[in-house]
XYZ file of C-alpha atoms in Angstrom:
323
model
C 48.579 6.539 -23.667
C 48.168 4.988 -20.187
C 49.873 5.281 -17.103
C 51.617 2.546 -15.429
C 50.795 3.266 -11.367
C 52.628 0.906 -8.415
C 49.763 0.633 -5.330
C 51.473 0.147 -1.831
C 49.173 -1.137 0.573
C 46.316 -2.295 -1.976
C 45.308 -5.104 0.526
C 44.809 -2.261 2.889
C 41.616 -0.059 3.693
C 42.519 3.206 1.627
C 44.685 0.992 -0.704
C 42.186 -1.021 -1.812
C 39.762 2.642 -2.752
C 42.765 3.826 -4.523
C 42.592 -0.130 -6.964
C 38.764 0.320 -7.075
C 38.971 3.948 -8.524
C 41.552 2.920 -11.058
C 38.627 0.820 -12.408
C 36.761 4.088 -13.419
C 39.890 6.364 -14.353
C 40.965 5.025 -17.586
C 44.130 4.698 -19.194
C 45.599 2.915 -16.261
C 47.822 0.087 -15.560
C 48.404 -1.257 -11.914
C 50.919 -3.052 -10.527
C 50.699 -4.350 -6.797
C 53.599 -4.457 -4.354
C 53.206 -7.633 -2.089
C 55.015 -9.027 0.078
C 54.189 -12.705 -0.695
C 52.920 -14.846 -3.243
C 49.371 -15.412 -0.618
C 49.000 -11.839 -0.901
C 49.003 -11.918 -4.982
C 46.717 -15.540 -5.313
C 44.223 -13.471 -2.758
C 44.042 -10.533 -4.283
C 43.963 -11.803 -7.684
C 40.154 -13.431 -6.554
C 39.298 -10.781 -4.211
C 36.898 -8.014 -5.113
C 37.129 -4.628 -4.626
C 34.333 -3.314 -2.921
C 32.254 -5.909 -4.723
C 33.999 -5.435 -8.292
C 36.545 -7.631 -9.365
C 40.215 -5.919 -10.181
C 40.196 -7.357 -13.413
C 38.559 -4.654 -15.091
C 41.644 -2.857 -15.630
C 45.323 -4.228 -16.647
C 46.766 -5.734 -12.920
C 50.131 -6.559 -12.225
C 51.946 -8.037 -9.205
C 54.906 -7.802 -7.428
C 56.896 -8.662 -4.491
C 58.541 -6.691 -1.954
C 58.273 -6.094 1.097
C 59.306 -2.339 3.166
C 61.366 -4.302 6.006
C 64.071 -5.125 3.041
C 65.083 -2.473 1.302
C 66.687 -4.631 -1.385
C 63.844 -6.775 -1.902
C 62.205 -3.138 -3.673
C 65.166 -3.762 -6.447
C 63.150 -2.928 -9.670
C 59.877 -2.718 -8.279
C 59.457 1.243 -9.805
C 60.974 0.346 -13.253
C 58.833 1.748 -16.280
C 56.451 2.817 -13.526
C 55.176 6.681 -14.174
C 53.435 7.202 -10.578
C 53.850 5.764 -7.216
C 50.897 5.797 -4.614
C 52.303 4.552 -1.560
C 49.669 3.721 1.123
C 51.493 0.905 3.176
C 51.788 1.704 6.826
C 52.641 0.449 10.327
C 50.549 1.233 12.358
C 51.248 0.802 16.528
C 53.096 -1.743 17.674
C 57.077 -2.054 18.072
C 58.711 1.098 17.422
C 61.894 -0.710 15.533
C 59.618 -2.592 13.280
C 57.515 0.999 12.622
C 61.106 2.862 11.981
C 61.409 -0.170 9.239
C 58.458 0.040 7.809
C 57.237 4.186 7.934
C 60.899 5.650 7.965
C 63.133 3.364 6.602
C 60.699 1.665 4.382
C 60.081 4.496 2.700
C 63.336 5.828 1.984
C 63.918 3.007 -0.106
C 60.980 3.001 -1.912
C 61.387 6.702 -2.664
C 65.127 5.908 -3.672
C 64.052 3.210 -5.829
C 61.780 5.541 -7.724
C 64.152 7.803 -8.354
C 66.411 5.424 -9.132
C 63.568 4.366 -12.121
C 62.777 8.021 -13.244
C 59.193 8.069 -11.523
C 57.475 11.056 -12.241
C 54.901 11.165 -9.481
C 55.098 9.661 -5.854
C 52.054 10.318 -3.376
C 52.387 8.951 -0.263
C 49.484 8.817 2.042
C 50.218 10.327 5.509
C 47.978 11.603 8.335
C 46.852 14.591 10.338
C 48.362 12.738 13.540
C 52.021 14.204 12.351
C 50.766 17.259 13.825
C 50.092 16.323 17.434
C 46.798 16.405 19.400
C 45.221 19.715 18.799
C 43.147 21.957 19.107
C 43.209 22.456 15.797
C 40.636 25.009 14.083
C 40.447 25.965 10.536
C 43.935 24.698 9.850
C 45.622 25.311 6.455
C 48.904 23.913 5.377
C 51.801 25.011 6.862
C 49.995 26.972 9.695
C 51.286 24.257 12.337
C 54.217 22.489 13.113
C 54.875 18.619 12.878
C 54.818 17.456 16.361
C 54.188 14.193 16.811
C 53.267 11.887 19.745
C 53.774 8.646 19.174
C 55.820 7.137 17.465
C 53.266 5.483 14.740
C 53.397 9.527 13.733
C 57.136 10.273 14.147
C 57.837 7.310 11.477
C 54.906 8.946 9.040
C 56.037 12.833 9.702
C 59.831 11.044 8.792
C 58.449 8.992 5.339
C 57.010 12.673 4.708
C 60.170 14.122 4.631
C 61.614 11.600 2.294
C 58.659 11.885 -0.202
C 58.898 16.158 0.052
C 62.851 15.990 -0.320
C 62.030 14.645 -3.829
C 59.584 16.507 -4.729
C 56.529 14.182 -4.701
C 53.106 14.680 -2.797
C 51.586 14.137 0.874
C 48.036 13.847 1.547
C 47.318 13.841 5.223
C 43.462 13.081 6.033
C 42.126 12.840 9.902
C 39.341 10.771 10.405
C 38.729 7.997 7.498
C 35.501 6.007 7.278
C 33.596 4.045 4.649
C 33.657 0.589 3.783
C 36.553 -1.046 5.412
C 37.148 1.211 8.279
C 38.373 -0.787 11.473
C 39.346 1.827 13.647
C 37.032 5.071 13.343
C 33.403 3.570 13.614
C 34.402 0.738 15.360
C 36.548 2.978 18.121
C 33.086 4.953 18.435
C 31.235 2.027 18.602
C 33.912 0.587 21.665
C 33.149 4.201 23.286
C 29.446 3.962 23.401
C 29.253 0.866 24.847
C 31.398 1.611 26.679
C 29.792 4.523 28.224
C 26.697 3.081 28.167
C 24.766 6.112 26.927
C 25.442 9.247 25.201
C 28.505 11.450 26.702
C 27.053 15.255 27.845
C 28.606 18.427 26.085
C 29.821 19.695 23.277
C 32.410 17.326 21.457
C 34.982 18.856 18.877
C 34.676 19.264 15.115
C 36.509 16.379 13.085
C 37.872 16.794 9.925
C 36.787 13.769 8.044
C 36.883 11.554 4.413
C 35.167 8.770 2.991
C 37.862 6.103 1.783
C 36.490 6.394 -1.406
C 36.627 9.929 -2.288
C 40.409 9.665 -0.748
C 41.556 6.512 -3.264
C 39.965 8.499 -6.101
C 42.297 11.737 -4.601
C 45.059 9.533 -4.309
C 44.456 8.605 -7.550
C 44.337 11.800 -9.157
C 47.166 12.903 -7.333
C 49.395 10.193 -8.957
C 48.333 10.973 -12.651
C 48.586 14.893 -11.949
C 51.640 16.582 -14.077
C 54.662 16.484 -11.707
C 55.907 19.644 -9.562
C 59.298 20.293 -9.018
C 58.846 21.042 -5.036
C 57.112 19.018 -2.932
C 53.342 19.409 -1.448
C 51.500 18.882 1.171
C 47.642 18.650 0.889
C 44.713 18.179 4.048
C 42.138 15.716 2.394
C 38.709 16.482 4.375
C 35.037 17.439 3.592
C 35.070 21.228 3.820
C 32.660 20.505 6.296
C 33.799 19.176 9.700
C 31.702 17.079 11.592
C 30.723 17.407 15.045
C 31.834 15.005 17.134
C 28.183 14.964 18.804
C 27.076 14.273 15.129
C 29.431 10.921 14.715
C 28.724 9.867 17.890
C 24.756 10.319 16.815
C 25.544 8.094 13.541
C 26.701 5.397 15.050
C 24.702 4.779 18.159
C 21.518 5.249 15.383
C 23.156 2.721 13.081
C 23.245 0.037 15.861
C 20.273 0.667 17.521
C 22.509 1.599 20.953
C 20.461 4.019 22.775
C 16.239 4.802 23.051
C 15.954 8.621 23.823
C 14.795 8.089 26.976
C 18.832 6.935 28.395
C 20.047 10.396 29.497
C 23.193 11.732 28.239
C 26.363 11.445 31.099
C 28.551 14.325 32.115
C 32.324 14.291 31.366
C 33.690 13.124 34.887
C 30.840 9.857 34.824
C 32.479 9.629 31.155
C 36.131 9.498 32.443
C 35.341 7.201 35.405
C 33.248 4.442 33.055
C 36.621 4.587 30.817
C 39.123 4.141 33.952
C 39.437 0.569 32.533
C 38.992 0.508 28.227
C 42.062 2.045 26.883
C 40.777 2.375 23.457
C 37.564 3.912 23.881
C 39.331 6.294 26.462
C 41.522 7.118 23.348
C 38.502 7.692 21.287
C 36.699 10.239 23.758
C 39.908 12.484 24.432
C 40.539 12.176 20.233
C 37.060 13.319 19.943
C 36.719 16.243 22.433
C 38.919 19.049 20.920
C 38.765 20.439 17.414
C 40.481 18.595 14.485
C 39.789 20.671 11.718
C 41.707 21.523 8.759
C 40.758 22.704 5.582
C 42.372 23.068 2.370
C 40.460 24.314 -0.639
C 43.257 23.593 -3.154
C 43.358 19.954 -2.705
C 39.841 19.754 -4.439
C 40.875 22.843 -7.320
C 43.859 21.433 -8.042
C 42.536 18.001 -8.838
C 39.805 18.559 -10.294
C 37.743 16.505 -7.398
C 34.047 17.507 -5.774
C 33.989 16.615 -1.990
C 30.888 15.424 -2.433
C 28.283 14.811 0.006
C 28.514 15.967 3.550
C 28.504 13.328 6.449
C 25.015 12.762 7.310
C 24.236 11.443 3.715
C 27.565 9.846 2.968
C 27.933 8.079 5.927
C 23.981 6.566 5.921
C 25.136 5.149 2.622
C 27.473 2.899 4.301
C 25.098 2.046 7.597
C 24.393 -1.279 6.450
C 28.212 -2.710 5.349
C 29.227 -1.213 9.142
C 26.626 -3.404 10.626
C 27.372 -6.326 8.536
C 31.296 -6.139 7.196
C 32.627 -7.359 4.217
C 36.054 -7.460 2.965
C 36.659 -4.977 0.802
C 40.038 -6.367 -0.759
C-alpha cells in the first residue's frame, strides 16, 4: 500500500533530495506545499537533479507558513510530513512567522489530520558555536545565537511536543548547495591563499544521503516520544581538508602561494563579513556523531568526503538548478 508524504520546502536545496529520493523508494505518493500557483507550473517542468518528478504520483498544494489558515487541509489523508521549509536570516518577525509560528500550525494541522509521522529538518546551529567534539544527542544544551536558530530550536519544540522527529545536520553540500562551498569559495579569495594552522573538524552530509534520511525517517513506524537525530558522515572532515577541495576544484592556488597565519587571515577579512563568518565557523570543532540515526533507518553513510565530494566538482563549477 503506499504512503501519501506532504514535502515542505521541495523547491529548496534539501527539499528537492528528499522529491528525488521518493523517485527510488517506492510505494510513495507526494504532495507539494507551495505557496503559489508559479511555484506548482515550475516545479511541475523542473527536474530533479536531472530526473523529472513525474516518475512517481505528484501532487500540489498551496499554502504558505506566514498564514496559518492558508495550511487548512493541507495534511488531510496525508500519513507523513517532511517539513524542510525554512527562513533563513533576514527580519527576525518574518523568521518567528515562518520557523516558530509557521510551524506550529503546520504541526497542529497534522494533528488535526491524524498524521502519523512528522520530520522536520532542523540544524546543528540550535546548539550555539562550539567547540563541539564527539557530540551525541542530548550531551549539549540548545543555545542559540541568532535568531535564524532560536526560530528552528522553537519549530523543534513543536515537532518533539508531538512526538514526531528532528534531524539536525551541520555542514550540507552536494548539488545545490549555496552557502557551504560557495562561503569557502568567498573565504579563499578572499584570503588570497591558503589560511596557516590547524582548522576544526566539521561534521558534514551530502544533500542526497540527507533527502533519502529524511525520507526514511517519514515512512519509519511512528514513536510515541519524540527524537532527535545528528545526520553526519561518521567521519568529520577537517576543515584544512574542505578548504583543500575547494581551492583544487577551482584551480585557486599553485603550491608555490604560501599558506598565511591567523592574524594576516583576520586582517584580509576586516572588510568581507561572510567569509569572516566562514573562517571563525570553520576554526573550532563541529562534530557530532550519532550511530543510531544510520541503525535505525536502515541507511549506509556512504562514502567519506574526499570521494563524495569529487563526485560533485564539476556541477559546483558549473551550477544547475536542481529543482
Amino acid at each position: 500500500m503506499s504512503r501519501r508524504v506532504l514535502v515542505t520546502g521541495s523547491g529548496g536545496f534539501v527539499g528537492g533530495h528528499v522529491v528525488a529520493a521518493a523517485r527510488t523508494a517506492g510505494g510513495v505518493r507526494l504532495r507539494l506545499l507551495v505557496r503559489t500557483p508559479f511555484q506548482t507550473a515550475a516545479a511541475q517542468e523542473a527536474p530533479v537533479d536531472g530526473v523529472p518528478v513525474d516518475h512517481v504520483p505528484v501532487e500540489y498544494i498551496r499554502g504558505d507558513l506566514t498564514d496559518p489558515d492558508s495550511l487548512r487541509g493541507v495534511c488531510d489523508d496525508v500519513d507523513a510530513v517532511v517539513h524542510c521549509a525554512s527562513q533563513v536570516g533576514g527580519d527576525p518577525g518574518l523568521l518567528r512567522r515562518v520557523n516558530d509560528l509557521g510551524t506550529l500550525a503546520l504541526v497542529e494541522e497534522a494533528r488535526r489530520a491524524g498524521v502519523e509521522q512528522f520530520v522536520y529538518l532542523s540544524t546543528a546551529a540550535v546548539h550555539g558555536r562550539g567547540p563541539f567534539r564527539e557530540v551525541r544527542p542530548g550531551q549539549v544544551p540548545i543555545a542559540p545565537v541568532s535568531d535564524t536558530s532560536r526560530t528552528r530550536a522553537a519549530a523543534e519544540r513543536h515537532v518533539l511536543a508531538t512526538g514526531g522527529t528532528v534531524l539536525r545536520p551541520h555542514l550540507v553540500y552536494g548539488a545545490g548547495d549555496r552557502w557551504v562551498v560557495p562561503g569557502v569559495l568567498t573565504l579563499l579569495r578572499a584570503l588570497g591563499a591558503r589560511p596557516r594552522g590547524p582548522l576544526g573538524r566539521q561534521s558534514m552530509i551530502d544533500a542526497g544521503t540527507l533527502g533519502h534520511v529524511l525520507l526514511s525517517a517519514a515512512l519509519a513506524p511512528a514513536v510515541p516520544e519524540g527524537r532527535v537525530h545528528f545526520v553526519g558522515h561518521p567521519d568529520p572532515v577537517p576543515g584544512d581538508e574542505l578548504l583543500t577541495a575547494v581551492a583544487e576544484t577551482y584551480g585557486l592556488f599553485p603550491e608555490s602561494v604560501p599558506a598565511i597565519p591567523p592574524e594576516t587571515a583576520h586582517a584580509r577579512l576586516r572588510d568581507h563579513p561572510l567569509a569572516r563568518h566562514h573562517l571563525e565557523l570553520l576554526t573550532p570543532d563541529h562534530w557530532f556523531t550519532d550511530d543510531r540515526v544510520w541503525a535505525d533507518l536502515g541507511h549506509d553513510p556512504g562514502p567519506v568526503f574526499a570521494e563524495r565530494f569529487a563526485r560533485y566538482a564539476e556541477w559546483y563549477r558549473n551550477p544547475r538548478p536542481v529543482s
